[in-house]
Amino acid sequence: MKKILVSLALMSSAAAHSAQLDVQITNLTRGSWFTPFIVAAHVPDMNVFSSGSPASASLQAMAEGGDISGLSADLTAINATLSENPAGGLLMPGASTTASLNTDGAPDNTVLSIVAMLLPSNDGFMGLNAISIPTEAGSYSYNVSAYDAGTEANDEILGSGAPGEPGYPAPPPIAAASGEGGTGVSAAAEGFVHIHRNVLGDSDLVGGSSDIDSTVHRWLNPVVRVVVTVSE
Amino acid sequence: MSKLLSNKLAAASIIFAASVLSACSDNNNNSNAQARDPVTPVAPPEPVTLEYEVSVSNLTAGQPVSPVAVFVHDSTQDKVFNIGSAASPALEILAEGGDNSMLLTDYESIAKASGDSPIGPGSSATLTLQVPVEVSAGLAFTLVTMLVNTNDAFSAVNGVDIASIEPGQSISWSTPSYDSGTEANLELAGTIPGPADGGEGFNAVRDDVNDQVTMHGGVVTSADGLATSVLGEQHRWDNPVLRVTINRVR
């Protein structure tokens, strides 16, 4: 928090810029869902996550169980402009949703971040990380990669979405697409956020090591496309 | 800009010449015709044509790609595909069997071409497109090709605006792999048309998890736990799979 306050004080007022944004989010994957998105315009010197650094508790709760309440509180505390859960639940493969943000009341919120958990995975998430919001009217496209929060072992079996508990949560569509009875992939939490190395999965729906289907749930980046439309 | 201007001037002078000629023709039976100023005969105008050179490099280790289908078309028309929507039959036939003929027939364009052979891993091909329009305003570019050692993977440049490319300029794209969503990715012997299998190409049955185009998740292969896969580790890839450059020659 101290760092954030210092950076606010140093920020040039020339960088401030208010905007009306429509943020279209498309799930590009073949067989992965996203839990509720949190879409935030915020000050530039704050990051929801940083590659190579440990995840915050709030990021962990989002990445392991799709719970964005902690991130919402953190971002609200720095006067971020938020849209929460624009899809109204899970965003299925191939589907799109749009969030609207208006930073007229908060012109220092000049960067955009979006995160949501990727299912099925233990602690995978999509992350658009503090991109500069364009100041000229127009539409801008961003390809977004999948990250691993590094907080949970990727055992790839049905389990819990609570932080620190093993396994991945399985709301109905994910349960229907998953196998069961896997013995668990041998893995350990990595300890830092990094680009996800993908799930392994297997082809055994009633056993094997993983409850994830290798021919359906693997992905190659990008996993999400974000189109930001800036209005005058 | 000077090119545009000279094109416009040429067009204007053609129209002017045509109206003079037609006035002359109306007066063929007029005895005073001979008294008029002689009209310089005007040769039929050269058709105004833009020319683009398209080069495609296959960046994969073990995925030949089928003969490419390339189009220059109106930027406002429907794209060949949309993420989250079902593939057209023409796209299904291309993505499952590498056959671009139906797409080349069906997809509306101003100019189109087919590659004359597959492009192997590490290899490149170049095609030329003559586009019979005066200016590039409103033009878009599309290229589609199958990764042939797969069930239904393809790569594409999907209706990207090329209006701003001036003669001598080019744009390049690194293209990802897509899944047409029309065939399950079981990688079974007999289901993959490329040299890894020599199996079936197009089959009208749509049995993928969702009947919609998405990004591709890659192949699993027998080397990575899918014992029934006819594919080996060398058939895996990561994005991007192609490097595509379009260069405006004139």
PDB file of N, CA, C and O in Angstrom, chain B residues 161-199:
ATOM      1  N   ASP B 161      -8.001  -6.272 -42.853  1.00  0.00           N
ATOM      2  CA  ASP B 161      -7.977  -5.066 -43.688  1.00  0.00           C
ATOM      3  C   ASP B 161      -6.589  -4.861 -44.301  1.00  0.00           C
ATOM      4  O   ASP B 161      -5.587  -4.865 -43.593  1.00  0.00           O
ATOM      5  N   ILE B 162      -6.525  -4.701 -45.631  1.00  0.00           N
ATOM      6  CA  ILE B 162      -5.239  -4.405 -46.282  1.00  0.00           C
ATOM      7  C   ILE B 162      -5.297  -3.086 -47.052  1.00  0.00           C
ATOM      8  O   ILE B 162      -4.435  -2.805 -47.883  1.00  0.00           O
ATOM      9  N   ALA B 163      -6.318  -2.271 -46.757  1.00  0.00           N
ATOM     10  CA  ALA B 163      -6.520  -1.036 -47.520  1.00  0.00           C
ATOM     11  C   ALA B 163      -5.324  -0.093 -47.431  1.00  0.00           C
ATOM     12  O   ALA B 163      -5.035   0.647 -48.367  1.00  0.00           O
ATOM     13  N   SER B 164      -4.634  -0.115 -46.311  1.00  0.00           N
ATOM     14  CA  SER B 164      -3.599   0.893 -46.094  1.00  0.00           C
ATOM     15  C   SER B 164      -2.248   0.522 -46.693  1.00  0.00           C
ATOM     16  O   SER B 164      -1.306   1.313 -46.630  1.00  0.00           O
ATOM     17  N   ILE B 165      -2.124  -0.671 -47.281  1.00  0.00           N
ATOM     18  CA  ILE B 165      -0.802  -1.044 -47.837  1.00  0.00           C
ATOM     19  C   ILE B 165      -0.586  -0.346 -49.169  1.00  0.00           C
ATOM     20  O   ILE B 165      -1.332  -0.547 -50.124  1.00  0.00           O
ATOM     21  N   GLU B 166       0.448   0.461 -49.242  1.00  0.00           N
ATOM     22  CA  GLU B 166       0.794   1.164 -50.488  1.00  0.00           C
ATOM     23  C   GLU B 166       1.737   0.283 -51.316  1.00  0.00           C
ATOM     24  O   GLU B 166       2.344  -0.650 -50.790  1.00  0.00           O
ATOM     25  N   PRO B 167       1.876   0.569 -52.597  1.00  0.00           N
ATOM     26  CA  PRO B 167       2.818  -0.216 -53.412  1.00  0.00           C
ATOM     27  C   PRO B 167       4.208  -0.221 -52.782  1.00  0.00           C
ATOM     28  O   PRO B 167       4.692   0.812 -52.311  1.00  0.00           O
ATOM     29  N   GLY B 168       4.804  -1.391 -52.728  1.00  0.00           N
ATOM     30  CA  GLY B 168       6.121  -1.534 -52.120  1.00  0.00           C
ATOM     31  C   GLY B 168       6.080  -1.817 -50.634  1.00  0.00           C
ATOM     32  O   GLY B 168       7.113  -2.093 -50.034  1.00  0.00           O
ATOM     33  N   GLN B 169       4.871  -1.751 -50.045  1.00  0.00           N
ATOM     34  CA  GLN B 169       4.749  -2.032 -48.617  1.00  0.00           C
ATOM     35  C   GLN B 169       4.194  -3.431 -48.398  1.00  0.00           C
ATOM     36  O   GLN B 169       3.597  -4.028 -49.295  1.00  0.00           O
ATOM     37  N   SER B 170       4.366  -3.937 -47.177  1.00  0.00           N
ATOM     38  CA  SER B 170       3.850  -5.265 -46.869  1.00  0.00           C
ATOM     39  C   SER B 170       3.362  -5.313 -45.423  1.00  0.00           C
ATOM     40  O   SER B 170       3.685  -4.444 -44.613  1.00  0.00           O
ATOM     41  N   ILE B 171       2.565  -6.326 -45.139  1.00  0.00           N
ATOM     42  CA  ILE B 171       2.145  -6.622 -43.761  1.00  0.00           C
ATOM     43  C   ILE B 171       2.412  -8.106 -43.528  1.00  0.00           C
ATOM     44  O   ILE B 171       2.213  -8.922 -44.435  1.00  0.00           O
ATOM     45  N   SER B 172       2.862  -8.447 -42.319  1.00  0.00           N
ATOM     46  CA  SER B 172       3.085  -9.856 -41.981  1.00  0.00           C
ATOM     47  C   SER B 172       2.260 -10.243 -40.761  1.00  0.00           C
ATOM     48  O   SER B 172       1.995  -9.403 -39.901  1.00  0.00           O
ATOM     49  N   TRP B 173       1.873 -11.504 -40.732  1.00  0.00           N
ATOM     50  CA  TRP B 173       1.162 -12.033 -39.575  1.00  0.00           C
ATOM     51  C   TRP B 173       1.794 -13.361 -39.163  1.00  0.00           C
ATOM     52  O   TRP B 173       2.221 -14.149 -39.998  1.00  0.00           O
ATOM     53  N   SER B 174       1.830 -13.623 -37.870  1.00  0.00           N
ATOM     54  CA  SER B 174       2.151 -14.953 -37.348  1.00  0.00           C
ATOM     55  C   SER B 174       0.816 -15.575 -36.969  1.00  0.00           C
ATOM     56  O   SER B 174       0.112 -15.053 -36.104  1.00  0.00           O
ATOM     57  N   THR B 175       0.441 -16.647 -37.633  1.00  0.00           N
ATOM     58  CA  THR B 175      -0.927 -17.145 -37.487  1.00  0.00           C
ATOM     59  C   THR B 175      -0.996 -18.335 -36.543  1.00  0.00           C
ATOM     60  O   THR B 175      -0.109 -19.192 -36.540  1.00  0.00           O
ATOM     61  N   PRO B 176      -2.059 -18.420 -35.736  1.00  0.00           N
ATOM     62  CA  PRO B 176      -2.234 -19.542 -34.816  1.00  0.00           C
ATOM     63  C   PRO B 176      -2.991 -20.682 -35.481  1.00  0.00           C
ATOM     64  O   PRO B 176      -3.406 -20.588 -36.640  1.00  0.00           O
ATOM     65  N   SER B 177      -3.183 -21.750 -34.724  1.00  0.00           N
ATOM     66  CA  SER B 177      -3.976 -22.883 -35.212  1.00  0.00           C
ATOM     67  C   SER B 177      -5.381 -22.799 -34.648  1.00  0.00           C
ATOM     68  O   SER B 177      -5.583 -22.455 -33.482  1.00  0.00           O
ATOM     69  N   TYR B 178      -6.344 -23.120 -35.494  1.00  0.00           N
ATOM     70  CA  TYR B 178      -7.758 -23.160 -35.100  1.00  0.00           C
ATOM     71  C   TYR B 178      -8.268 -24.585 -35.234  1.00  0.00           C
ATOM     72  O   TYR B 178      -7.695 -25.419 -35.944  1.00  0.00           O
ATOM     73  N   ASP B 179      -9.376 -24.851 -34.551  1.00  0.00           N
ATOM     74  CA  ASP B 179     -10.061 -26.141 -34.663  1.00  0.00           C
ATOM     75  C   ASP B 179     -11.424 -25.869 -35.281  1.00  0.00           C
ATOM     76  O   ASP B 179     -12.156 -25.011 -34.787  1.00  0.00           O
ATOM     77  N   SER B 180     -11.756 -26.585 -36.353  1.00  0.00           N
ATOM     78  CA  SER B 180     -13.030 -26.290 -37.027  1.00  0.00           C
ATOM     79  C   SER B 180     -14.226 -26.762 -36.202  1.00  0.00           C
ATOM     80  O   SER B 180     -15.362 -26.382 -36.482  1.00  0.00           O
ATOM     81  N   GLY B 181     -13.966 -27.616 -35.186  1.00  0.00           N
ATOM     82  CA  GLY B 181     -15.067 -28.074 -34.332  1.00  0.00           C
ATOM     83  C   GLY B 181     -15.990 -29.061 -35.024  1.00  0.00           C
ATOM     84  O   GLY B 181     -17.106 -29.294 -34.570  1.00  0.00           O
ATOM     85  N   THR B 182     -15.517 -29.658 -36.119  1.00  0.00           N
ATOM     86  CA  THR B 182     -16.396 -30.537 -36.896  1.00  0.00           C
ATOM     87  C   THR B 182     -16.034 -32.009 -36.770  1.00  0.00           C
ATOM     88  O   THR B 182     -16.754 -32.872 -37.254  1.00  0.00           O
ATOM     89  N   GLU B 183     -14.887 -32.319 -36.134  1.00  0.00           N
ATOM     90  CA  GLU B 183     -14.465 -33.715 -35.994  1.00  0.00           C
ATOM     91  C   GLU B 183     -13.752 -33.868 -34.655  1.00  0.00           C
ATOM     92  O   GLU B 183     -12.907 -33.047 -34.289  1.00  0.00           O
ATOM     93  N   ALA B 184     -14.083 -34.929 -33.925  1.00  0.00           N
ATOM     94  CA  ALA B 184     -13.430 -35.184 -32.639  1.00  0.00           C
ATOM     95  C   ALA B 184     -11.928 -35.363 -32.849  1.00  0.00           C
ATOM     96  O   ALA B 184     -11.490 -35.979 -33.822  1.00  0.00           O
ATOM     97  N   ASN B 185     -11.154 -34.851 -31.910  1.00  0.00           N
ATOM     98  CA  ASN B 185      -9.693 -34.921 -32.041  1.00  0.00           C
ATOM     99  C   ASN B 185      -9.172 -36.219 -31.435  1.00  0.00           C
ATOM    100  O   ASN B 185      -8.399 -36.195 -30.475  1.00  0.00           O
ATOM    101  N   LEU B 186      -9.589 -37.338 -31.993  1.00  0.00           N
ATOM    102  CA  LEU B 186      -9.223 -38.625 -31.402  1.00  0.00           C
ATOM    103  C   LEU B 186      -7.870 -39.119 -31.894  1.00  0.00           C
ATOM    104  O   LEU B 186      -7.292 -40.032 -31.307  1.00  0.00           O
ATOM    105  N   GLU B 187      -7.386 -38.543 -32.996  1.00  0.00           N
ATOM    106  CA  GLU B 187      -6.058 -38.891 -33.527  1.00  0.00           C
ATOM    107  C   GLU B 187      -5.949 -40.372 -33.883  1.00  0.00           C
ATOM    108  O   GLU B 187      -4.847 -40.934 -33.906  1.00  0.00           O
ATOM    109  N   LEU B 188      -7.102 -41.023 -34.140  1.00  0.00           N
ATOM    110  CA  LEU B 188      -7.110 -42.465 -34.421  1.00  0.00           C
ATOM    111  C   LEU B 188      -6.588 -42.750 -35.832  1.00  0.00           C
ATOM    112  O   LEU B 188      -6.803 -41.960 -36.753  1.00  0.00           O
ATOM    113  N   ALA B 189      -5.940 -43.913 -36.000  1.00  0.00           N
ATOM    114  CA  ALA B 189      -5.541 -44.354 -37.330  1.00  0.00           C
ATOM    115  C   ALA B 189      -6.777 -44.400 -38.218  1.00  0.00           C
ATOM    116  O   ALA B 189      -7.851 -44.837 -37.801  1.00  0.00           O
ATOM    117  N   GLY B 190      -6.612 -43.916 -39.426  1.00  0.00           N
ATOM    118  CA  GLY B 190      -7.725 -43.913 -40.372  1.00  0.00           C
ATOM    119  C   GLY B 190      -8.530 -42.631 -40.384  1.00  0.00           C
ATOM    120  O   GLY B 190      -9.423 -42.464 -41.218  1.00  0.00           O
ATOM    121  N   THR B 191      -8.236 -41.696 -39.451  1.00  0.00           N
ATOM    122  CA  THR B 191      -9.025 -40.462 -39.391  1.00  0.00           C
ATOM    123  C   THR B 191      -8.242 -39.213 -39.793  1.00  0.00           C
ATOM    124  O   THR B 191      -8.792 -38.111 -39.779  1.00  0.00           O
ATOM    125  N   ILE B 192      -6.983 -39.382 -40.117  1.00  0.00           N
ATOM    126  CA  ILE B 192      -6.123 -38.222 -40.393  1.00  0.00           C
ATOM    127  C   ILE B 192      -5.588 -38.338 -41.822  1.00  0.00           C
ATOM    128  O   ILE B 192      -4.954 -39.342 -42.171  1.00  0.00           O
ATOM    129  N   PRO B 193      -5.826 -37.330 -42.662  1.00  0.00           N
ATOM    130  CA  PRO B 193      -5.493 -37.485 -44.083  1.00  0.00           C
ATOM    131  C   PRO B 193      -4.020 -37.310 -44.428  1.00  0.00           C
ATOM    132  O   PRO B 193      -3.582 -37.754 -45.493  1.00  0.00           O
ATOM    133  N   GLY B 194      -3.244 -36.678 -43.546  1.00  0.00           N
ATOM    134  CA  GLY B 194      -1.844 -36.375 -43.868  1.00  0.00           C
ATOM    135  C   GLY B 194      -0.968 -37.612 -43.892  1.00  0.00           C
ATOM    136  O   GLY B 194      -1.415 -38.725 -43.591  1.00  0.00           O
ATOM    137  N   PRO B 195       0.303 -37.423 -44.238  1.00  0.00           N
ATOM    138  CA  PRO B 195       1.231 -38.554 -44.388  1.00  0.00           C
ATOM    139  C   PRO B 195       1.459 -39.346 -43.097  1.00  0.00           C
ATOM    140  O   PRO B 195       1.885 -40.506 -43.177  1.00  0.00           O
ATOM    141  N   ALA B 196       1.139 -38.778 -41.938  1.00  0.00           N
ATOM    142  CA  ALA B 196       1.303 -39.532 -40.691  1.00  0.00           C
ATOM    143  C   ALA B 196       0.345 -40.710 -40.631  1.00  0.00           C
ATOM    144  O   ALA B 196       0.559 -41.662 -39.870  1.00  0.00           O
ATOM    145  N   ASP B 197      -0.741 -40.645 -41.413  1.00  0.00           N
ATOM    146  CA  ASP B 197      -1.760 -41.684 -41.337  1.00  0.00           C
ATOM    147  C   ASP B 197      -2.230 -42.128 -42.720  1.00  0.00           C
ATOM    148  O   ASP B 197      -2.305 -43.319 -43.015  1.00  0.00           O
ATOM    149  N   GLY B 198      -2.538 -41.184 -43.591  1.00  0.00           N
ATOM    150  CA  GLY B 198      -3.128 -41.525 -44.880  1.00  0.00           C
ATOM    151  C   GLY B 198      -4.570 -41.975 -44.739  1.00  0.00           C
ATOM    152  O   GLY B 198      -5.101 -42.729 -45.560  1.00  0.00           O
ATOM    153  N   GLY B 199      -5.229 -41.488 -43.700  1.00  0.00           N
ATOM    154  CA  GLY B 199      -6.607 -41.888 -43.448  1.00  0.00           C
ATOM    155  C   GLY B 199      -7.614 -40.979 -44.119  1.00  0.00           C
ATOM    156  O   GLY B 199      -7.292 -40.209 -45.021  1.00  0.00           O
TER     157      GLY B 199
END
